[in-house]
Short mmCIF file of C-alpha atoms in Angstrom, two decimals:
data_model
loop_
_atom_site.label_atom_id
_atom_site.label_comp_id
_atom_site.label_asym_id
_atom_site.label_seq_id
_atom_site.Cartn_x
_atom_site.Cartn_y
_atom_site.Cartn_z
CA UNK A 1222 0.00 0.00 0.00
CA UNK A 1223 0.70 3.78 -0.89
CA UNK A 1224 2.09 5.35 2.45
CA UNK A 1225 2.75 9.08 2.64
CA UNK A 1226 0.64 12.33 0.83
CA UNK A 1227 3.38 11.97 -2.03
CA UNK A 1228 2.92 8.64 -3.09
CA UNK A 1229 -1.37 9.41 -2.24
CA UNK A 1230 -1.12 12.26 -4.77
CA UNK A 1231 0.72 10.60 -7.10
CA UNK A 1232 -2.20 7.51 -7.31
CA UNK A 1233 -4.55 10.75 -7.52
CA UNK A 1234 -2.32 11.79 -10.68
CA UNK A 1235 -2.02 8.44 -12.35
CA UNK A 1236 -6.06 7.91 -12.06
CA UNK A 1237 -6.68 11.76 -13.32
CA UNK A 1238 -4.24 10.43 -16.36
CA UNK A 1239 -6.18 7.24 -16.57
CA UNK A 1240 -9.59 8.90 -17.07
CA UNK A 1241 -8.34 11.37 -19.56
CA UNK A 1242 -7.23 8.44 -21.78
CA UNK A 1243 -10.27 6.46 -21.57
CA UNK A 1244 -12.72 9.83 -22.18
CA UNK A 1245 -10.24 10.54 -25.10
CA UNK A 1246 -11.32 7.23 -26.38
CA UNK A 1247 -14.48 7.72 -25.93
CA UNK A 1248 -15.92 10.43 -27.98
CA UNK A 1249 -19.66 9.94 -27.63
CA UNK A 1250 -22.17 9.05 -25.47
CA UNK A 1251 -21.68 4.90 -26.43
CA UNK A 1252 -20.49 4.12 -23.22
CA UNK A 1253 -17.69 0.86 -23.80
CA UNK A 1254 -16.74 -1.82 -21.27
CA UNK A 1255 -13.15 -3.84 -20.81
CA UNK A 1256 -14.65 -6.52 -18.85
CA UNK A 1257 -16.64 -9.59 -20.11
CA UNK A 1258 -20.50 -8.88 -20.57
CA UNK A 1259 -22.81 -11.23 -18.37
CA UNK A 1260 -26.19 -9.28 -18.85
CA UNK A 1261 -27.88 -12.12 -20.34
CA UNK A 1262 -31.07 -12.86 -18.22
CA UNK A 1263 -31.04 -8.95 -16.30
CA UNK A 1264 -34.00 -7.13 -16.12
CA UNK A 1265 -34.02 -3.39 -16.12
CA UNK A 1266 -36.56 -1.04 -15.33
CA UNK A 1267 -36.38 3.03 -13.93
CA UNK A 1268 -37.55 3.91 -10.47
CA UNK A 1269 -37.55 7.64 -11.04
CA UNK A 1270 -35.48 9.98 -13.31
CA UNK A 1271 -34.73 13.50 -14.19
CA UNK A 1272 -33.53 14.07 -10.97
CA UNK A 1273 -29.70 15.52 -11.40
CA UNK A 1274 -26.77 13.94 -10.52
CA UNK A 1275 -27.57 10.96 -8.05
CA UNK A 1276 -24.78 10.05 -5.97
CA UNK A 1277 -25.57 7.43 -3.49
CA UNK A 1278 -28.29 5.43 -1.88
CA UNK A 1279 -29.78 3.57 0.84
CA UNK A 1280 -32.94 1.25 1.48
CA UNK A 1281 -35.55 3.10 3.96
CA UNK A 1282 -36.75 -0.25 5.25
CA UNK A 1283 -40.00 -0.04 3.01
CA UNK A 1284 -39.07 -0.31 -0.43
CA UNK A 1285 -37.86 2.97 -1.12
CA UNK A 1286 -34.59 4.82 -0.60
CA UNK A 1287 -32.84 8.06 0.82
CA UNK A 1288 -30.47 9.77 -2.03
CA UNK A 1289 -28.43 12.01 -2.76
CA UNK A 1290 -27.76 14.85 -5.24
CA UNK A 1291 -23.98 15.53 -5.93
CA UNK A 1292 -24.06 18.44 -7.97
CA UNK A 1293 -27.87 19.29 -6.96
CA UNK A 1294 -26.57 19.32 -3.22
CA UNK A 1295 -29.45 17.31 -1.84
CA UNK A 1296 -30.71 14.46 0.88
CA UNK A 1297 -33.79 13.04 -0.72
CA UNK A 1298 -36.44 10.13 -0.24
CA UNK A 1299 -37.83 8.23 -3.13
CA UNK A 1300 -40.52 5.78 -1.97
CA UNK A 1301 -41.84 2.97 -3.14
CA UNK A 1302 -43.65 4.44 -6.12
CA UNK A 1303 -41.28 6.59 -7.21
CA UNK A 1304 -42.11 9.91 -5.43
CA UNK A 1305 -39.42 11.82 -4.67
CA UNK A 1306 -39.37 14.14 -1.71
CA UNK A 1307 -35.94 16.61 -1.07
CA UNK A 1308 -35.94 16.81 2.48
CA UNK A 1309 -32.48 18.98 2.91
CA UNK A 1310 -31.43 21.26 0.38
CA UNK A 1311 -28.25 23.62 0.02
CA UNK A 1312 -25.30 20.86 0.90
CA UNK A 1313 -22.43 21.04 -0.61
CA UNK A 1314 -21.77 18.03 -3.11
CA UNK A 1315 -23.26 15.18 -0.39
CA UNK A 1316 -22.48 12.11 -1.35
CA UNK A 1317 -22.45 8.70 0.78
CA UNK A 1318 -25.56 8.24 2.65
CA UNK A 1319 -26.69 5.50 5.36
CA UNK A 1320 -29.78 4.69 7.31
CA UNK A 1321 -29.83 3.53 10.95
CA UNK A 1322 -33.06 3.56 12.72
CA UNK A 1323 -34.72 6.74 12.85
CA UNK A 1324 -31.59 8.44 11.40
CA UNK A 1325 -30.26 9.07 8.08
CA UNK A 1326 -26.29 9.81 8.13
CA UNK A 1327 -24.72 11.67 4.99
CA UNK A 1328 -21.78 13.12 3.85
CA UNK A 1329 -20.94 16.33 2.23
CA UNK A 1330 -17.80 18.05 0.28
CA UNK A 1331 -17.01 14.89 -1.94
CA UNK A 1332 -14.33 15.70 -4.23
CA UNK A 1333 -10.66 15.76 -4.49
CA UNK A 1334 -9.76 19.45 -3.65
CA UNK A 1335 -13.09 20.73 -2.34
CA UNK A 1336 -13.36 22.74 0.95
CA UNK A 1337 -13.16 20.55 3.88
CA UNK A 1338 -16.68 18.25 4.40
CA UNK A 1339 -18.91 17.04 6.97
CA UNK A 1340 -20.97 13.76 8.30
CA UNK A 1341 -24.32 14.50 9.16
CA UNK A 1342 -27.35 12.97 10.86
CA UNK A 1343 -30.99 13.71 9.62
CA UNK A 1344 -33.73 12.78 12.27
CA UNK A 1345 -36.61 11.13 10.20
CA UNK A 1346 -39.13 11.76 13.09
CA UNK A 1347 -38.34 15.45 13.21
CA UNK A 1348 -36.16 16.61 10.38
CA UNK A 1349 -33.82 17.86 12.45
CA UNK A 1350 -30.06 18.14 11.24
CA UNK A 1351 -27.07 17.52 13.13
CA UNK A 1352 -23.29 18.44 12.13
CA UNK A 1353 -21.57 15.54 13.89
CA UNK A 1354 -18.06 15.86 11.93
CA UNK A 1355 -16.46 19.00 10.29
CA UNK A 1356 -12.54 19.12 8.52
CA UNK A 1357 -13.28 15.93 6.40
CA UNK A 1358 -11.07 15.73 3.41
CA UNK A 1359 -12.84 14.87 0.36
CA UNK A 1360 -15.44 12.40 2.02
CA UNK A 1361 -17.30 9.84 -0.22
CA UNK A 1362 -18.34 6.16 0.77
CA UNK A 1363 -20.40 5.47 4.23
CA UNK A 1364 -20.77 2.09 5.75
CA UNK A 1365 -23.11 1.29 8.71
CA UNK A 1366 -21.26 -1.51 10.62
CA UNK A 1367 -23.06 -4.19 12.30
CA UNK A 1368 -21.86 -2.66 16.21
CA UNK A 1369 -23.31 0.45 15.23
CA UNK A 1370 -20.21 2.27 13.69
CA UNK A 1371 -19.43 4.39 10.63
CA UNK A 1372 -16.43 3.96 8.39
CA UNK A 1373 -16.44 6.48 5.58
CA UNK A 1374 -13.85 6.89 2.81
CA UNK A 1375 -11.76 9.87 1.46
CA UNK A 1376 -10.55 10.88 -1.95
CA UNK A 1377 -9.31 14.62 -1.03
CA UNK A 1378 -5.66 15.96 -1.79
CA UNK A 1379 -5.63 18.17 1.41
CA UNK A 1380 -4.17 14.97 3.56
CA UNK A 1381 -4.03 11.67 4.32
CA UNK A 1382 -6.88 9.55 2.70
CA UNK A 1383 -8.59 5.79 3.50
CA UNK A 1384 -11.05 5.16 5.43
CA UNK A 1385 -12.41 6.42 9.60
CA UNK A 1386 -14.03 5.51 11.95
CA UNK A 1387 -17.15 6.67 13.80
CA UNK A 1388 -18.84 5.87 16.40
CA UNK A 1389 -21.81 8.08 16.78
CA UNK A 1390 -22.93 7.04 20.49
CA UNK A 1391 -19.69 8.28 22.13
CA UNK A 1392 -19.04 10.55 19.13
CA UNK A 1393 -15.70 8.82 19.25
CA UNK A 1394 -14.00 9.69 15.93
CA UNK A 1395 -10.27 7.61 14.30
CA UNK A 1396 -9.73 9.86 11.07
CA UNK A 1397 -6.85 7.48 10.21
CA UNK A 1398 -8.68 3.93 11.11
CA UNK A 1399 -7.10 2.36 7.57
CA UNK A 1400 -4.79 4.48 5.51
CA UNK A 1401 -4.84 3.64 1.93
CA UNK A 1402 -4.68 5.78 -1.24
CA UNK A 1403 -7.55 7.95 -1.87
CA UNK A 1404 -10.63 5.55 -1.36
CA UNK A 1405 -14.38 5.63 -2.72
CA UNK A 1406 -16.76 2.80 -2.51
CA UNK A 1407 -17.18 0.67 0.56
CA UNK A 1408 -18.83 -2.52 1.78
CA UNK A 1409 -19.11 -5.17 4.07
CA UNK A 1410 -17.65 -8.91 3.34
CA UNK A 1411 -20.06 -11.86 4.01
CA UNK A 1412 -17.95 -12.65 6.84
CA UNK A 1413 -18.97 -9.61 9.06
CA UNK A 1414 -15.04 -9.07 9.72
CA UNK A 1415 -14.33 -7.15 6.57
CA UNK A 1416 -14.77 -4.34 4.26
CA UNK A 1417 -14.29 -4.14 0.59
CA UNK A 1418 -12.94 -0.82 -0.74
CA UNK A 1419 -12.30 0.48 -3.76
CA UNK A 1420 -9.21 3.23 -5.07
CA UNK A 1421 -8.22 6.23 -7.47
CA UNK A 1422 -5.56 3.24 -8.10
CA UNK A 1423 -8.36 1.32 -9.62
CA UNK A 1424 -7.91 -1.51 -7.47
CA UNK A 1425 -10.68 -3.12 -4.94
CA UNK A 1426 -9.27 -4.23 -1.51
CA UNK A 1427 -10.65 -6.35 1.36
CA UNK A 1428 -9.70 -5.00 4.82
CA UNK A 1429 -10.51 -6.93 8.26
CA UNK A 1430 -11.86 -5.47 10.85
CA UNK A 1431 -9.56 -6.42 13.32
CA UNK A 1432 -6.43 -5.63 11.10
CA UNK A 1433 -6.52 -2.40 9.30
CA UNK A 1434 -3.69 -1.46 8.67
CA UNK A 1435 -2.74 -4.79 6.16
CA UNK A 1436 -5.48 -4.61 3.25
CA UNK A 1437 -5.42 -7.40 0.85
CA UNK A 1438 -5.85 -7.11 -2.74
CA UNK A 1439 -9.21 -8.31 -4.52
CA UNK A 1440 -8.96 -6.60 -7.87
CA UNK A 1441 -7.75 -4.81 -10.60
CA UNK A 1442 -5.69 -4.19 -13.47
CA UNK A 1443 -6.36 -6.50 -15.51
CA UNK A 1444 -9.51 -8.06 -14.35
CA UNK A 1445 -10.92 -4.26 -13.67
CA UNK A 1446 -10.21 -1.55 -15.74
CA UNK A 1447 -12.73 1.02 -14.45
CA UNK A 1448 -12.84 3.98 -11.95
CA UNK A 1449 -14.73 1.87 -9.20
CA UNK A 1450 -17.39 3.87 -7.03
CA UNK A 1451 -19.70 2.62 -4.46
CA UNK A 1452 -20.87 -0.95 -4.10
CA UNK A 1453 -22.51 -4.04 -1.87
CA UNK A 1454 -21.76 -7.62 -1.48
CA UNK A 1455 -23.93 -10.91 -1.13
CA UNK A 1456 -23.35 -13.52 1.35
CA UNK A 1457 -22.22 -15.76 -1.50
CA UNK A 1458 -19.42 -13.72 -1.95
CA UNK A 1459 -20.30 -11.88 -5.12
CA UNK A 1460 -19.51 -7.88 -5.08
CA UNK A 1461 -21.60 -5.60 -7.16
CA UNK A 1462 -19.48 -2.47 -7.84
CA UNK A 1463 -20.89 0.69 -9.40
CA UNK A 1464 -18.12 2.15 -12.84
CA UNK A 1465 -17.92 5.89 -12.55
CA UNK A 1466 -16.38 6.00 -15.57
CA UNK A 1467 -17.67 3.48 -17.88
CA UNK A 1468 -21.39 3.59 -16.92
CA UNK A 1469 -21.32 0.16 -16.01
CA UNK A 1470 -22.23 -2.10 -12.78
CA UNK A 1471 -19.42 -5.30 -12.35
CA UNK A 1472 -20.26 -8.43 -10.89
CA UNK A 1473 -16.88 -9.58 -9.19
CA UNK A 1474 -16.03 -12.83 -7.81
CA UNK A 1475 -14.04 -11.95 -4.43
CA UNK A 1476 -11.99 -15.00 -4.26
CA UNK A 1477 -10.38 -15.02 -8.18
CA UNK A 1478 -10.90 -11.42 -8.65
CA UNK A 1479 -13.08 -12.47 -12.37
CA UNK A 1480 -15.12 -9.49 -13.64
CA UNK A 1481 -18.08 -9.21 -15.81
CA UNK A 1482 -19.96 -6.50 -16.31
CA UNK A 1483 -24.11 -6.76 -16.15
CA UNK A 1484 -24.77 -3.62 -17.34
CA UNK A 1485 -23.37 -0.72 -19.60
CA UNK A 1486 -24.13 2.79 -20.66
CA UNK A 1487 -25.40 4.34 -17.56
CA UNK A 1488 -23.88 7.70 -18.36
CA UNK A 1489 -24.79 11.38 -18.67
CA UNK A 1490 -26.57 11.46 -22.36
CA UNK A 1491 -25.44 13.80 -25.59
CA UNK A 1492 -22.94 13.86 -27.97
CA UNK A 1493 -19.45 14.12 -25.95
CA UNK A 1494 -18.43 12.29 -22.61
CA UNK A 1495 -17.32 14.37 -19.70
CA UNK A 1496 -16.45 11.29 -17.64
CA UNK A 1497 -16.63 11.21 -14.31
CA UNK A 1498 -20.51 10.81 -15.16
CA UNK A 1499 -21.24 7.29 -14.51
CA UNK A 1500 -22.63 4.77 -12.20
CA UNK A 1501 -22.09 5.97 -8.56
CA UNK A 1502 -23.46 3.19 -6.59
CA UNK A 1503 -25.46 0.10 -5.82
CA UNK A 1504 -27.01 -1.42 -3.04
CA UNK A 1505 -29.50 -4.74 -2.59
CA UNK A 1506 -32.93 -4.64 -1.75
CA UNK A 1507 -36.31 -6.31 -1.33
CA UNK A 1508 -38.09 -6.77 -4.82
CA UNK A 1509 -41.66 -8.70 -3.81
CA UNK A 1510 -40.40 -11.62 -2.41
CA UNK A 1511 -37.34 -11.42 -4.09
CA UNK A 1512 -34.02 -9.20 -4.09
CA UNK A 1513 -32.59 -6.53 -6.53
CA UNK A 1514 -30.31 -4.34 -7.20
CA UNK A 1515 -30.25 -0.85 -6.97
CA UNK A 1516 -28.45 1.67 -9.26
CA UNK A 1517 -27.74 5.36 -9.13
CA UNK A 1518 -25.85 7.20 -12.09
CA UNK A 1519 -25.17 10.82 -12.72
CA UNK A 1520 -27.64 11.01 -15.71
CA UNK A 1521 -29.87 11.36 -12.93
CA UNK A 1522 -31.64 7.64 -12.49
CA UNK A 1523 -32.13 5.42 -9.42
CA UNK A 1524 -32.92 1.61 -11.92
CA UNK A 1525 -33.78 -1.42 -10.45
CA UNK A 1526 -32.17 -4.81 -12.04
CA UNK A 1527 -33.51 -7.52 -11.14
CA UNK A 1528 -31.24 -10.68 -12.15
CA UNK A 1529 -31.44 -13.96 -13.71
CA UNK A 1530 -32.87 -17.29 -12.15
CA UNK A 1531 -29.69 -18.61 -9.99
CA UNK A 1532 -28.32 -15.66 -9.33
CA UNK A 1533 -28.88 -15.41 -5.38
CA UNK A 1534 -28.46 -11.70 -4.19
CA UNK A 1535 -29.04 -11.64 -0.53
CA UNK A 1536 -26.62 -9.00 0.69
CA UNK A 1537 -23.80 -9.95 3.07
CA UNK A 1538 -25.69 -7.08 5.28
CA UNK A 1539 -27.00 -8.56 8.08
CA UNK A 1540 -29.86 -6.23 8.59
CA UNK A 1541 -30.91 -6.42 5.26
CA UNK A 1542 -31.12 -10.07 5.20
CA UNK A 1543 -34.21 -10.94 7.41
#
């Protein structure tokens, strides 16, 4: 691993070079994919559109989601018809958001040289809104742990980037819990000991629990050539990763590291690419009796894909899988 802000802002370099090759490549609004294609049998149907530049996401409990709004700077709720409802307005490019009980934790100032950001709490009950963090650098991925914690990840050039750690009933805060390069998506293993994580190096990394300071490598270049965002795990082992820059979603196997991508094309549409403008994130989620996933993109879209027979998607997410 990457140790030091000079070797951190070098990976942030390297991926800004990365990007600007693929978008050069990439002329249009076709939106092209380096991994295998395994779409065959995927359903895929809108929830709601129109609705800017969706971010993140997370299940409400009742079949429909909080969101948010990157460039829009919005916390939203979509429910279970489609209806969306902005319930705090005026943030400043939110991003990961995460649902525990009555509250709704977010973060804002995602970016890689934005001013600092913040994690905050909205109170469903009363719509009250709580600053619990300030001075984040660049945050972007939130994770509800099973004891009640927070990790979040950072991407911003202002200092030292991975992932803290928060614990909001002592409001006991580790900014550098796991240090890695500058970090984005995040997700919890099957096991209930780990985290998957995903880098501006374009790698995906697991990371116990007990051990953070010795990630392991899951994938990359070769298997994933992609600017990896947010993502979720089933308890079979399978991660579903969200491709900010190709507009796709991946299905990769954590123990070879084999990718496949289920879906392309979820970008921004028109006639020229201004990548980042991809697929920001995915989570799992009660479909009837069944489960499905869950995709935001920055053209705006919360879809639902629902997958082929055999495919078993109940989320490594304990809470999630009653």
């Amino acid at each position: 691993m990457a140790t030091g802000i000079g070797s951190r802002t070098r990976a942030a370099l390297l991926t800004a070079a990365v990007v600007a090759g693929v978008a050069a490549a990439m002329p249009t609004a076709r939106a092209e994919t380096f991994a295998a294609t395994c779409s065959d049998g995927w359903e895929v149907s809108t929830v709601v559109e129109g609705v800017g530049n969706l971010e993140n996401l997370d299940s409400d409990g009742n079949g429909g989601f909080y969101v948010t709004g990157l460039m829009d700077g919005y916390l939203a709720h979509v429910d279970r018809t489609g209806r969306m409802e902005k319930l705090v307005t005026d943030l400043h490019r939110p991003a990961g958001v995460r649902v525990a009980g009555r509250y709704v934790y977010f973060l804002t100032g995602d970016g890689l040289s934005e001013p600092p950001g913040t994690l905050q709490r909205y109170d469903i009950e009363t719509g009250a809104v709580r600053i619990l963090l300030t001075g984040l650098n660049g945050p972007n991925g939130l994770l509800l742990l099973p004891d009640g914690s927070l990790l979040f990840t950072t991407i911003g050039l202002a200092g030292p980037n991975g992932i803290s750690r928060y614990w909001p009933e002592t409001n006991e805060y580790e900014r550098d819990w796991s240090s890695l390069p500058p970090a984005n998506g995040i997700a919890l293993a099957a096991d209930g000991e780990s985290v998957y994580v995903d880098t501006m190096t374009l790698q995906i990394l697991r990371v116990r629990l007990a051990d953070p300071a010795h990630p392991t490598l899951v994938s990359g270049i070769p298997e994933l050539i992609a600017l990896p965002d947010d993502m979720e795990a089933t308890r079979a082992g399978t991660l579903f990763v969200a491709d900010h820059l190709l507009g796709a979603v991946y299905q990769v196997d954590t123990a070879t590291g084999a990718t496949c991508a289920i879906i392309t094309g979820l970008i921004k549409p028109g006639p020229f690419r201004n990548p980042p403008d991809g697929a920001t994130s995915v989570r799992i989620d009660r479909d009837g009796d069944s489960w499905a996933l869950f995709v935001t993109s920055m053209d705006g879209t919360l879809r639902r894909l629902r997958p082929p027979a055999g495919v078993d998607l109940t989320p490594a997410t304990p809470r999630r899988a009653g």
